[in-house]
XYZ file of C-alpha atoms in Angstrom:
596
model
C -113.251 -112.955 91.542
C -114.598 -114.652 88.569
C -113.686 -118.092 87.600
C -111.576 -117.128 84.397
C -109.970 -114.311 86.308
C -108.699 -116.979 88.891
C -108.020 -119.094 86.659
C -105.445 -117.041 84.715
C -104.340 -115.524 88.019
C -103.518 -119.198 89.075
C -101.696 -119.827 85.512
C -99.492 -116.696 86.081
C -98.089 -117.586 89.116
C -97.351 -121.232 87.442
C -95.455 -118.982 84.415
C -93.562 -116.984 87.324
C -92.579 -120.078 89.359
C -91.591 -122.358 86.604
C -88.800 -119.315 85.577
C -87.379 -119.224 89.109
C -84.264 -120.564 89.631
C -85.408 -122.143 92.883
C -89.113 -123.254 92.215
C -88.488 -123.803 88.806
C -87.079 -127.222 89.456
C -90.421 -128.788 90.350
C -92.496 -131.033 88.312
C -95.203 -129.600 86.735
C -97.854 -131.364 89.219
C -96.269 -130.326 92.122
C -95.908 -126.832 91.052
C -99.617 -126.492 89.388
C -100.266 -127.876 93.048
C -98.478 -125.026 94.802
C -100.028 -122.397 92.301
C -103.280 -123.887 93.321
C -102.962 -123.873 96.783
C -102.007 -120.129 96.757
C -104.019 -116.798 97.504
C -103.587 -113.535 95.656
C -103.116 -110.712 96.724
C -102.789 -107.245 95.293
C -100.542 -104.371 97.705
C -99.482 -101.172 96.700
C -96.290 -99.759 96.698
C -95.198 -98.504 100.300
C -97.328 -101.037 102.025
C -96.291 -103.080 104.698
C -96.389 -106.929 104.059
C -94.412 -108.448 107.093
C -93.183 -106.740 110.349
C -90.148 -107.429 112.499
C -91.456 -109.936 115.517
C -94.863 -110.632 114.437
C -96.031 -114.562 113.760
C -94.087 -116.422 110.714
C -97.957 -117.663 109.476
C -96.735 -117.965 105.400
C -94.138 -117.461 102.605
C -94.884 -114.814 99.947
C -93.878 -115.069 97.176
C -93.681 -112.245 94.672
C -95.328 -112.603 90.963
C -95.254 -108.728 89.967
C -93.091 -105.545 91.275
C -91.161 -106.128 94.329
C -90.205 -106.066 97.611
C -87.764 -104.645 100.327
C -86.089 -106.245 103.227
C -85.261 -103.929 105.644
C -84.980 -103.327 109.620
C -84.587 -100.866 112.182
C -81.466 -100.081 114.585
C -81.437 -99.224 117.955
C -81.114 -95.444 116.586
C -83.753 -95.659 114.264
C -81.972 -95.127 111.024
C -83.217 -98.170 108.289
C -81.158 -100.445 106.992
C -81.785 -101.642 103.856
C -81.150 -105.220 102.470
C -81.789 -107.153 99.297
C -85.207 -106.762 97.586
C -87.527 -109.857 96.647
C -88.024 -109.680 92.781
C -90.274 -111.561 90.991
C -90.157 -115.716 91.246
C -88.510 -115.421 94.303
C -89.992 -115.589 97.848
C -89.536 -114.677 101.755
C -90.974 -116.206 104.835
C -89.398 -119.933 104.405
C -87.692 -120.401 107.144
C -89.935 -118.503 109.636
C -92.601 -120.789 109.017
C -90.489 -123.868 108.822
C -89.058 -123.162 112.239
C -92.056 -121.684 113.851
C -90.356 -118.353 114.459
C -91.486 -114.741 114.842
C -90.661 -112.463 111.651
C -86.864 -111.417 111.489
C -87.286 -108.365 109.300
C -89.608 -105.895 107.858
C -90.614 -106.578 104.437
C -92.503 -103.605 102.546
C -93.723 -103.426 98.875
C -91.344 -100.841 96.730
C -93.732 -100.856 94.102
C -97.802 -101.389 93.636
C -97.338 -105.361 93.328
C -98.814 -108.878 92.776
C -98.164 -111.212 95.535
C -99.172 -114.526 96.218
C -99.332 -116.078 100.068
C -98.987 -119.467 100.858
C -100.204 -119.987 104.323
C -99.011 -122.451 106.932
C -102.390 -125.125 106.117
C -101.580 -125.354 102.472
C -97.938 -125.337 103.161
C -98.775 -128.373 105.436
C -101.166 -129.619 103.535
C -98.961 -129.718 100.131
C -95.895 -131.357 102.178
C -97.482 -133.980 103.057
C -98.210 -134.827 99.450
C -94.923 -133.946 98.393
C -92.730 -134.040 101.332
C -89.668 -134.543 99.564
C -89.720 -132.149 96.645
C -90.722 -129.262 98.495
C -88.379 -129.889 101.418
C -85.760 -129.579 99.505
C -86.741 -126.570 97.191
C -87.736 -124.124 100.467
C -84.819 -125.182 102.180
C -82.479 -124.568 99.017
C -84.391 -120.990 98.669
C -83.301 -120.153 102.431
C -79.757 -121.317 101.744
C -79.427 -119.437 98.802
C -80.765 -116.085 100.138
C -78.604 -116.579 103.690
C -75.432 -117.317 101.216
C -76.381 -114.393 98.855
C -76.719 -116.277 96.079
C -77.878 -114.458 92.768
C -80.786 -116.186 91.578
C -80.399 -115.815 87.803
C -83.044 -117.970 86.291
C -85.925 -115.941 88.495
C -86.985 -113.200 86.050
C -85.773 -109.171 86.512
C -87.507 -106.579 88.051
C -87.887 -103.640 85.459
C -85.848 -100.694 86.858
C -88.456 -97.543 87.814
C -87.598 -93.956 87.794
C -89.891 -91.001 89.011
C -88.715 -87.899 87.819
C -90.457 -85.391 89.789
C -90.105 -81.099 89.442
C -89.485 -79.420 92.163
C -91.965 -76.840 90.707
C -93.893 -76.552 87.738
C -91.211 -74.455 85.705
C -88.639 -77.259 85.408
C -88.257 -78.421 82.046
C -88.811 -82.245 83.070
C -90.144 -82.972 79.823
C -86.336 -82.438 78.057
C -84.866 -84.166 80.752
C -87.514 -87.021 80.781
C -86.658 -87.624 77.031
C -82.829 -87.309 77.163
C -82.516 -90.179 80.265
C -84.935 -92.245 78.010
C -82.627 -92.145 75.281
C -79.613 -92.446 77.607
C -81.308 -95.976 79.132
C -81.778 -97.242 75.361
C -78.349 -98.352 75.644
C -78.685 -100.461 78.205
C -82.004 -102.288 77.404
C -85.672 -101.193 76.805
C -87.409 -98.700 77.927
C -90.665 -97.040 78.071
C -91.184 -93.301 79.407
C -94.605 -93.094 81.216
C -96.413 -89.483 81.471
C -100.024 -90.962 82.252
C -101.964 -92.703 84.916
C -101.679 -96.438 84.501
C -104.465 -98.795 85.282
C -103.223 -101.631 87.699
C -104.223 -104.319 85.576
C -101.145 -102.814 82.850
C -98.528 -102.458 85.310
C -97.406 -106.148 85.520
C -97.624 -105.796 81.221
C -95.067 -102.680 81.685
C -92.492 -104.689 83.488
C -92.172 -107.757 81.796
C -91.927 -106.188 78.862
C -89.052 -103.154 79.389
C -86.012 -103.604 81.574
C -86.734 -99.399 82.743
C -89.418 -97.531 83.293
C -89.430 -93.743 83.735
C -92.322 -91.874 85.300
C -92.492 -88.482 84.425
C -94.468 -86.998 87.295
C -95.998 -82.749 87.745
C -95.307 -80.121 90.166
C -99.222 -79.251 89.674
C -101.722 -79.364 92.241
C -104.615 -81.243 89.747
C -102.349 -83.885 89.027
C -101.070 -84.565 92.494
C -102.824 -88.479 91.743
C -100.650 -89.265 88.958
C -97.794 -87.701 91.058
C -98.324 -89.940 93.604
C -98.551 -93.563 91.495
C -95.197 -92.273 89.598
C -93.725 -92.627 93.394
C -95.317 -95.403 94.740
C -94.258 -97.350 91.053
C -90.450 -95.771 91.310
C -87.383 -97.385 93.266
C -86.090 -94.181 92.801
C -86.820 -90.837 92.859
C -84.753 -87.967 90.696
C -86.137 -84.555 91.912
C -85.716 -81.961 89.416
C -84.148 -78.331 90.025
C -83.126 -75.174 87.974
C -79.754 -74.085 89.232
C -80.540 -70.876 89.894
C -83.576 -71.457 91.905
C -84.197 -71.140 95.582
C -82.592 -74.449 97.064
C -85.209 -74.737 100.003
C -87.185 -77.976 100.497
C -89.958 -77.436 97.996
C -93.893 -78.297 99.197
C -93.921 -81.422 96.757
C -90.913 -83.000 98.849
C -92.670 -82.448 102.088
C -95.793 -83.532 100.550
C -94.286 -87.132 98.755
C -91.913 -87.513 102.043
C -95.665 -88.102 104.060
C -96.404 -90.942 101.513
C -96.138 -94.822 102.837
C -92.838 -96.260 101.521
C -91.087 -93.100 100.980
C -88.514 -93.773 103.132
C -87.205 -96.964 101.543
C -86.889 -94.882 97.946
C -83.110 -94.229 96.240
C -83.357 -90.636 95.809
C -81.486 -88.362 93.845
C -81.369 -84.253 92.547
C -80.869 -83.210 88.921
C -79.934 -79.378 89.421
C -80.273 -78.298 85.362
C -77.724 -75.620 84.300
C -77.717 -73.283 81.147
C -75.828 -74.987 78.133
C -73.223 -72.533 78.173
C -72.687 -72.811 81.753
C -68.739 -73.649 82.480
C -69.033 -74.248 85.980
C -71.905 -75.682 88.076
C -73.122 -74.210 91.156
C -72.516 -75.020 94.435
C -73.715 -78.621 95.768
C -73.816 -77.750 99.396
C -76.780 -75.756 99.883
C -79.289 -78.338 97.964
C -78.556 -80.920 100.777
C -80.314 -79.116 103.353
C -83.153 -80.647 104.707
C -82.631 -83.693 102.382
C -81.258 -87.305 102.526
C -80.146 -87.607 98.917
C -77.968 -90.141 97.355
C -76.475 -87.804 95.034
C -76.554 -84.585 93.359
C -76.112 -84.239 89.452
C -75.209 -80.947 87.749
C -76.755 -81.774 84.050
C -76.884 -79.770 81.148
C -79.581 -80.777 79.057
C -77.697 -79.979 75.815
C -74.972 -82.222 76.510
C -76.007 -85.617 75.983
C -72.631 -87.223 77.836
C -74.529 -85.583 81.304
C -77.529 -87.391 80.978
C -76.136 -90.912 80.525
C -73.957 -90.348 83.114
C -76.801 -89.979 84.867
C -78.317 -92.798 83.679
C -75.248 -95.150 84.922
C -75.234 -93.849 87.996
C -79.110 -94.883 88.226
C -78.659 -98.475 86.969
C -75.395 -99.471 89.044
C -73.296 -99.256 85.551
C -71.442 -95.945 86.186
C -67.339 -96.258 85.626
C -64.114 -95.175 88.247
C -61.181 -95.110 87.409
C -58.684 -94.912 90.061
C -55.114 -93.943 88.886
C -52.150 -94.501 91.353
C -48.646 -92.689 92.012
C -45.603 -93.519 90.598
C -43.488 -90.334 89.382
C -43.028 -90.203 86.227
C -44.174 -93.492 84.931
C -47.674 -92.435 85.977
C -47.822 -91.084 82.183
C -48.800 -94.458 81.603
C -51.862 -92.927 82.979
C -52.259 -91.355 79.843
C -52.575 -93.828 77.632
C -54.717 -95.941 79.476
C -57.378 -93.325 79.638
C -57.183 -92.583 75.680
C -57.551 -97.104 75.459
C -60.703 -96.584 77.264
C -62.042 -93.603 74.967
C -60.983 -95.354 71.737
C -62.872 -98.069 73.483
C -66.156 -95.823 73.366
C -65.471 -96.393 77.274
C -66.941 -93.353 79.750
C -65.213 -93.022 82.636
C -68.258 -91.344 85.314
C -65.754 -90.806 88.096
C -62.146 -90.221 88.640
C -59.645 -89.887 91.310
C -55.840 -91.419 92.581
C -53.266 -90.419 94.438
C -49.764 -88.602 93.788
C -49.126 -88.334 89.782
C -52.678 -90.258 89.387
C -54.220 -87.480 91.077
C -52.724 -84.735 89.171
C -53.317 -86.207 86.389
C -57.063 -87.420 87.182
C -58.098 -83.341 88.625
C -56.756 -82.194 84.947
C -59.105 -84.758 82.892
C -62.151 -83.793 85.861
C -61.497 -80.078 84.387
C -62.073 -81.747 80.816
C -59.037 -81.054 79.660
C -57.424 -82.903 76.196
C -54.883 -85.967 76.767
C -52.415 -84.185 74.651
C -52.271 -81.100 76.837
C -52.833 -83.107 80.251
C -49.476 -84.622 78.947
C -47.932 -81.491 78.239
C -48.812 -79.556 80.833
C -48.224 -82.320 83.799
C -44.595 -82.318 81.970
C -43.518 -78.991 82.597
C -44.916 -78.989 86.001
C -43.151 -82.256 87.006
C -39.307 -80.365 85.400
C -40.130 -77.120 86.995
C -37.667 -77.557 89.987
C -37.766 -76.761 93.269
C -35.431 -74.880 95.976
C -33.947 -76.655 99.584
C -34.823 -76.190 102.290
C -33.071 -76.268 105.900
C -34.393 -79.685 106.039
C -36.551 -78.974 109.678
C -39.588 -80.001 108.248
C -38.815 -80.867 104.821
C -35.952 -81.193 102.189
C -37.541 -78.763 100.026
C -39.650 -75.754 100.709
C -42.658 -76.895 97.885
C -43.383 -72.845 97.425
C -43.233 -73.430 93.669
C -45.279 -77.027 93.489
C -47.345 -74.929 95.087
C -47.795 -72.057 93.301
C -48.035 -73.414 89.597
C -50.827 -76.022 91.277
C -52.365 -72.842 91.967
C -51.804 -71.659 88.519
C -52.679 -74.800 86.690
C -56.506 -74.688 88.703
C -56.761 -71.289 89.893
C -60.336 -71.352 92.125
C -61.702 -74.475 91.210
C -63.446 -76.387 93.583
C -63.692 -80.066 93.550
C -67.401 -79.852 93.756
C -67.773 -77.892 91.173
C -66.951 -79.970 88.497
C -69.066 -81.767 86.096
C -67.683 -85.306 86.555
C -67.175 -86.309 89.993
C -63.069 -86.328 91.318
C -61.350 -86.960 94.678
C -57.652 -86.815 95.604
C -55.877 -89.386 98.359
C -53.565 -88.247 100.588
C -52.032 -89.537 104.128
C -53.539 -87.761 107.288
C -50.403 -88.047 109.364
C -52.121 -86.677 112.499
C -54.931 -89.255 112.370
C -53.037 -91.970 110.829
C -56.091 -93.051 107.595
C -56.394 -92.177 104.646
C -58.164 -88.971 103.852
C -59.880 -88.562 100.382
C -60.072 -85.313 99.551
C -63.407 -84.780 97.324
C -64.462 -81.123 98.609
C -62.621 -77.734 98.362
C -59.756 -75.917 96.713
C -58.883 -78.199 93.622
C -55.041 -77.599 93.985
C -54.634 -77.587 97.300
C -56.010 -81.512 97.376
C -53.688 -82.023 94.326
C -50.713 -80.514 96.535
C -51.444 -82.712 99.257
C -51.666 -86.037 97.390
C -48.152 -84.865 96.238
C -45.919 -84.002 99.070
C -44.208 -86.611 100.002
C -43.506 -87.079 103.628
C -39.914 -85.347 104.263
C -39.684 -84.574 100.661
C -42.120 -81.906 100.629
C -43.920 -79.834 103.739
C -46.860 -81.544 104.703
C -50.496 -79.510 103.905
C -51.946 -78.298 107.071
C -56.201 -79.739 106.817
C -57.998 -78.691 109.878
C -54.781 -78.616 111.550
C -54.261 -82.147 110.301
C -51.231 -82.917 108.436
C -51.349 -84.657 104.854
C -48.961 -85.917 102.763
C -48.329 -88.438 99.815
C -51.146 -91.081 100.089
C -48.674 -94.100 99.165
C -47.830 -94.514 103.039
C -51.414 -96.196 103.124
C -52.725 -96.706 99.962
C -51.175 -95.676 96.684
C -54.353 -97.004 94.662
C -57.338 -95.794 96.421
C -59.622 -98.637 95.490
C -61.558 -98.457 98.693
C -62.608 -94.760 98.115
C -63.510 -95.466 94.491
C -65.745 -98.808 95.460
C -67.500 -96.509 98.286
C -68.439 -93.677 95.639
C -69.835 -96.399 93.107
C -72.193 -97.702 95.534
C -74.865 -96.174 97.387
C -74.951 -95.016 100.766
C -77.514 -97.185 102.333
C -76.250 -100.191 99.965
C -72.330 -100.604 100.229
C -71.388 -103.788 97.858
C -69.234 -105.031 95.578
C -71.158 -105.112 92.008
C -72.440 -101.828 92.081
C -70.711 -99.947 89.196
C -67.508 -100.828 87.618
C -64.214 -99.909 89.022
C -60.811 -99.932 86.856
C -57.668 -99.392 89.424
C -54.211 -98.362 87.420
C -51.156 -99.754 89.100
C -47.755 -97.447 87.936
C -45.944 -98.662 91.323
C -42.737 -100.850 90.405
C -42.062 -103.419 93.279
C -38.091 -102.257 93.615
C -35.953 -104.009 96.044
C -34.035 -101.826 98.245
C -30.379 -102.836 99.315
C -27.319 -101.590 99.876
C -24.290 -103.775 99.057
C -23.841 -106.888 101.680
C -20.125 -105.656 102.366
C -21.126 -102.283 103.243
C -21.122 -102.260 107.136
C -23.370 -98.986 107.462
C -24.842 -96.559 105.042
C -22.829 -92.994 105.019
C -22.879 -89.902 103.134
C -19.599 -91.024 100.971
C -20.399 -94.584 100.333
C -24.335 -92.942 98.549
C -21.412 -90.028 97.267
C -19.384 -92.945 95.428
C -22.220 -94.887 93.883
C -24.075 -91.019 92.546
C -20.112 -90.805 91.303
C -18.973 -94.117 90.093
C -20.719 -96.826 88.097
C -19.224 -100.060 89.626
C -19.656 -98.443 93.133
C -21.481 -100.564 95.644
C -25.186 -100.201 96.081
C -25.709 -97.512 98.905
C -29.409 -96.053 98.662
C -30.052 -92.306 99.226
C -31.942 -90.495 100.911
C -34.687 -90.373 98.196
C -34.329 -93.849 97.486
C -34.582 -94.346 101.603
C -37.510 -92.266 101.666
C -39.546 -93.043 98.505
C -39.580 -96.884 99.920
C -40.757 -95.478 102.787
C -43.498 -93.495 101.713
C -44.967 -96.616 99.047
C -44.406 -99.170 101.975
C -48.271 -99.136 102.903
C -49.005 -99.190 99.448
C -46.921 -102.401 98.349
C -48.688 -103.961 101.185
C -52.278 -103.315 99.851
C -51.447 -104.578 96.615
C -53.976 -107.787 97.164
C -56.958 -105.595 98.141
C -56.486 -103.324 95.205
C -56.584 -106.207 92.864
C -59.443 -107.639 94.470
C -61.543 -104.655 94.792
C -61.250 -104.023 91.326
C -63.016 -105.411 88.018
C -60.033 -104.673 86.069
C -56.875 -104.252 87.377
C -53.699 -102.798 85.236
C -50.453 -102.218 85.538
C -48.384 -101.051 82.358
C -44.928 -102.695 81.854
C -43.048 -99.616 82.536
C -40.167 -100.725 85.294
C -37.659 -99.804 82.517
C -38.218 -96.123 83.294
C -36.854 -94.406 86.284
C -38.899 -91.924 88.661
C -37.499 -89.310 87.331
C -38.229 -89.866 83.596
C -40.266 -86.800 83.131
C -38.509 -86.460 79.572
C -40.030 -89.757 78.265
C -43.706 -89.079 79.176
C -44.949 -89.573 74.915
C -42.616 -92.987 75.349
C -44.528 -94.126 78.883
C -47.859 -92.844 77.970
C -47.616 -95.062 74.225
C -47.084 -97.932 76.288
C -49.521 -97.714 78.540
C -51.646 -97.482 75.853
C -50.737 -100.420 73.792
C -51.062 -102.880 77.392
C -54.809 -101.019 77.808
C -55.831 -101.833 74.516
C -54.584 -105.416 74.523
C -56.200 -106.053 78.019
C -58.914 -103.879 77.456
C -59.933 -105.653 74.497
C -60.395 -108.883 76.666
C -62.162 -107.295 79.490
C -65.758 -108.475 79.443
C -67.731 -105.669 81.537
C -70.704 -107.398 81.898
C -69.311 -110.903 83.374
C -67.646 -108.134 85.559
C -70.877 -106.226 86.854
C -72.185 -110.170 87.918
């Protein structure tokens, strides 16, 4: 290397350290010292840097592209951990303490380290003992706390978008997620081999990157940078081609690093397609994060696609509550006067009718209408052996309202909670028969027959959890990377805390003293059996309250205790004030304070 080349080498790192929130704090000698002291060295992406076990003999720290912590279970599946971005560094406390290496550490990207072995590290502390005492030690704190480090600078986020053959219109697609990640910072789309010397350029100057890789043989090179340079990988599919493994898959899954990639399918469908195919069969012989149906004319599919990639995609999670779930209503037209997408939607009981009718894409105004005369419609007794009421006609206008849907099959991603009685958890219902998941969200134990699943029995999701936060948070993240932060969750809380009890000079509840208070006003409090069973059923629920409001970035719940259960008359009134409170608190939600 010549001595200008080192020489701005050696001022880069300074740049990179002095933004870090941990090495930044230095005085300029120390840290022109420590830039000084430190070799480069240039890795591509896949490439091992430090294995599991072997000697701690320096810290690395990273001044370009990245890298990933992971290790290895006893079963051999990879567990991923946080990445090392640049300004940041790994290998502190290993050296420090003399110990072998704790975890694998692998380059995601083609990337500009610098090593600082253990004789300059010893060397440099006893010039500056203090100082850098206390700056490795607070970097090792920091990472074994999970602190963010906000002052070190941002990787740029890298996409590969890769054909699964060469008649995939990657191009269209290419250009509608660049103009989809526009929103959300800058951006460059990349369709050419990029000389190293460029790459570091590329990422401090765009927040995303997007790769736009061939299915052809002669540019299988260019193919392969796009990878190594991506953190993740979006194959691209026509829906009605062949869903077998294609060669190019085989052929990138042989590549160093490919393992430790996010990947992803786009499966492209006409623009007049009304419902996307089948899922299931694409997941053969693949480990995929996800699998988006697009349609390249509709813009709204593409930057949902794009939140999904960047950690930004919205849930909302709507809860039961008879008829003041209306409220649901209104909340959801706050958030779309709000220029507010939601990406994915489920609840439980009334939230989950009402979320399956908005997955179909239907309008607010009908959702309202037609959820009202399904909720009046009536139903017949039963001899109560299994349940009050036989549920034939919930049942059958379900099946009328979604006739063959399947959950999978729609375009923005829905589940349905309901109670597994014969298991005793909560089972979310995210695959299969639209209606029948809808049903079993909303039969309420003894109200309603239970729905036989598997020869399970499920009922009304309340007995556990009548806000299914937990099932939202787990769809937001990613499957190798369960956390808080990833995506943004909105939980809708329609349960009224009641207090249920009978008068204090009652001595025991019977059928005349519940006949006299149905009969008379000033009658002394003697629940029912609905009122008995209701409590019941939304017992769980009322207990999970906490978690629901911690698990979510915004949490809501409309004023709307003046309205019974049974209000199914008022839905306009409950769903106006639901939206009124959405706007109001919707107006002071800050998303972005909530994604950090």
């Amino acid at each position: 290397m010549n001595p200008a080349s080192a020489e701005a080498q050696q001022q880069r790192v300074f740049e990179v350290l002095r933004e870090s929130a941990v090495f930044g704090s230095l005085e300029d000698p120390i840290l022109r010292a420590l830039a000084e002291a430190i070799e480069i060295r240039q890795v591509h992406g896949g490439e091992r840097i430090i294995s599991e076990g072997h000697r701690s003999d320096s810290i690395v720290f990273v001044i370009s592209g990245g890298l990933r912590v992971s290790r290895q279970d006893p079963s051999g599946q990879i567990l991923l951990y946080n990445q090392i971005q640049p300004g940041q560094s790994i290998g502190e406390l290993g050296l420090i303490l003399n110990q072998a290496r704790a975890q694998d550490v692998t380059a995601v990207r083609d990337s500009t380290l610098a090593l600082l072995h253990r004789s300059a590290y010893e060397a440099l502390l006893k010039r500056f003992p203090l100082a850098l005492s206390q700056v490795f030690l607070k970097a090792v704190y920091d990472r074994l706390r999970n602190v963010s480090e906000t002052g070190s600078r941002r990787m740029a986020q890298t996409f590969a978008l890769i054909p699964l053959n060469a008649q995939v219109p990657t191009a269209e697609l290419a250009r509608e997620l660049t103009l989809a990640l526009a929103h959300q910072g800058r951006v460059v789309l990349v369709r050419a081999p990029v000389a190293e010397q460029n790459l570091a350029s590329l990422e401090d100057e765009h927040e995303f990157i997007v790769y736009e890789a061939s299915a052809q043989d002669e540019h299988w090179a260019w193919t392969q940078q796009a990878c190594r340079q991506a953190d993740q990988l979006i194959f691209v599919a026509n829906a009605q081609a062949t869903p077998d493994v294609a060669p190019i898959e085989a052929r990138l899954s042989r590549e160093p690093g490919y393992v430790l990639k996010r990947k992803h399918l786009a499966v492209l469908h006409a623009d007049s397609c009304a419902v996307p195919e089948r899922p299931d069969p694409w997941l053969h012989g693949r480990e995929l994060e996800r699998i988006y149906p697009l349609r390249l004319s509709h813009r709204r599919d593409a930057e949902r696609l794009a939140r999904f990639l960047t950690g930004t995609a919205l849930g909302v999670v709507l809860g039961g509550g008879g008829a003041r779930g209306f409220a649901h209503l209104g909340v959801l037209r706050a958030l779309h006067e709000a220029a507010i997408p939601v990406d994915l939607i489920g609840g439980n009981s009334m939230g989950a009718l009402i979320a399956a009718q908005y997955a179909c894409g239907l309008e607010l105004p009908e959702i309202l209408r037609q959820t009202q005369r399904f909720a009046t419609g009536g139903e017949w007794p039963a001899l109560p052996l299994v349940a009050l009421v036989r549920g034939r006609r919930v049942e059958r206008d379900l099946q009328a309202m979604f006739g063959e849907q399947l959950i999978e099959q729609l375009w923005k991603p829905y589940f349905a909670a309901a109670c597994n009685l014969s298991l005793g958890k909560t089972e979310v219902l995210d695959h299969g028969p639209l209606w029948k998941a809808v049903l079993a969200s909303n039969s309420p134990a003894g109200l309603l027959p239970p729905v036989l699943h598997q020869g399970a029995l499920l009922v009304d999701g309340a007995i556990l959890d009548n806000v299914p936060v937990q099932a939202m948070r787990m769809r937001l993240g990613t499957p190798l990377e369960r956390r808080r932060g990833n995506g943004l969750l909105i939980a809708i809380d329609v349960d009224v805390r009641e207090r249920l009890f009978a008068d204090a000079k009652l001595e025991r509840l019977s059928t005349w003293s519940t006949f006299k208070r149905m009969a008379f006003k000033n009658a002394p409090a003697s629940p029912g059996i609905a009122d008995i069973l209701y409590s019941a059923a939304h017992i769980g629920g009322m207990s999970q309250r906490s978690r629901t409001v911690a698990q979510a970035d915004l949490y809501l719940e409309p004023p709307v205790a003046e309205f019974s259960l049974m209000a199914y008359t008022r839905a306009a009134d409950i769903a106006e004030i639901g939206y009124r409170y959405a706007m109001e608190k919707i107006g002071a939600w800050d998303p972005h304070k909530a994604r950090n």
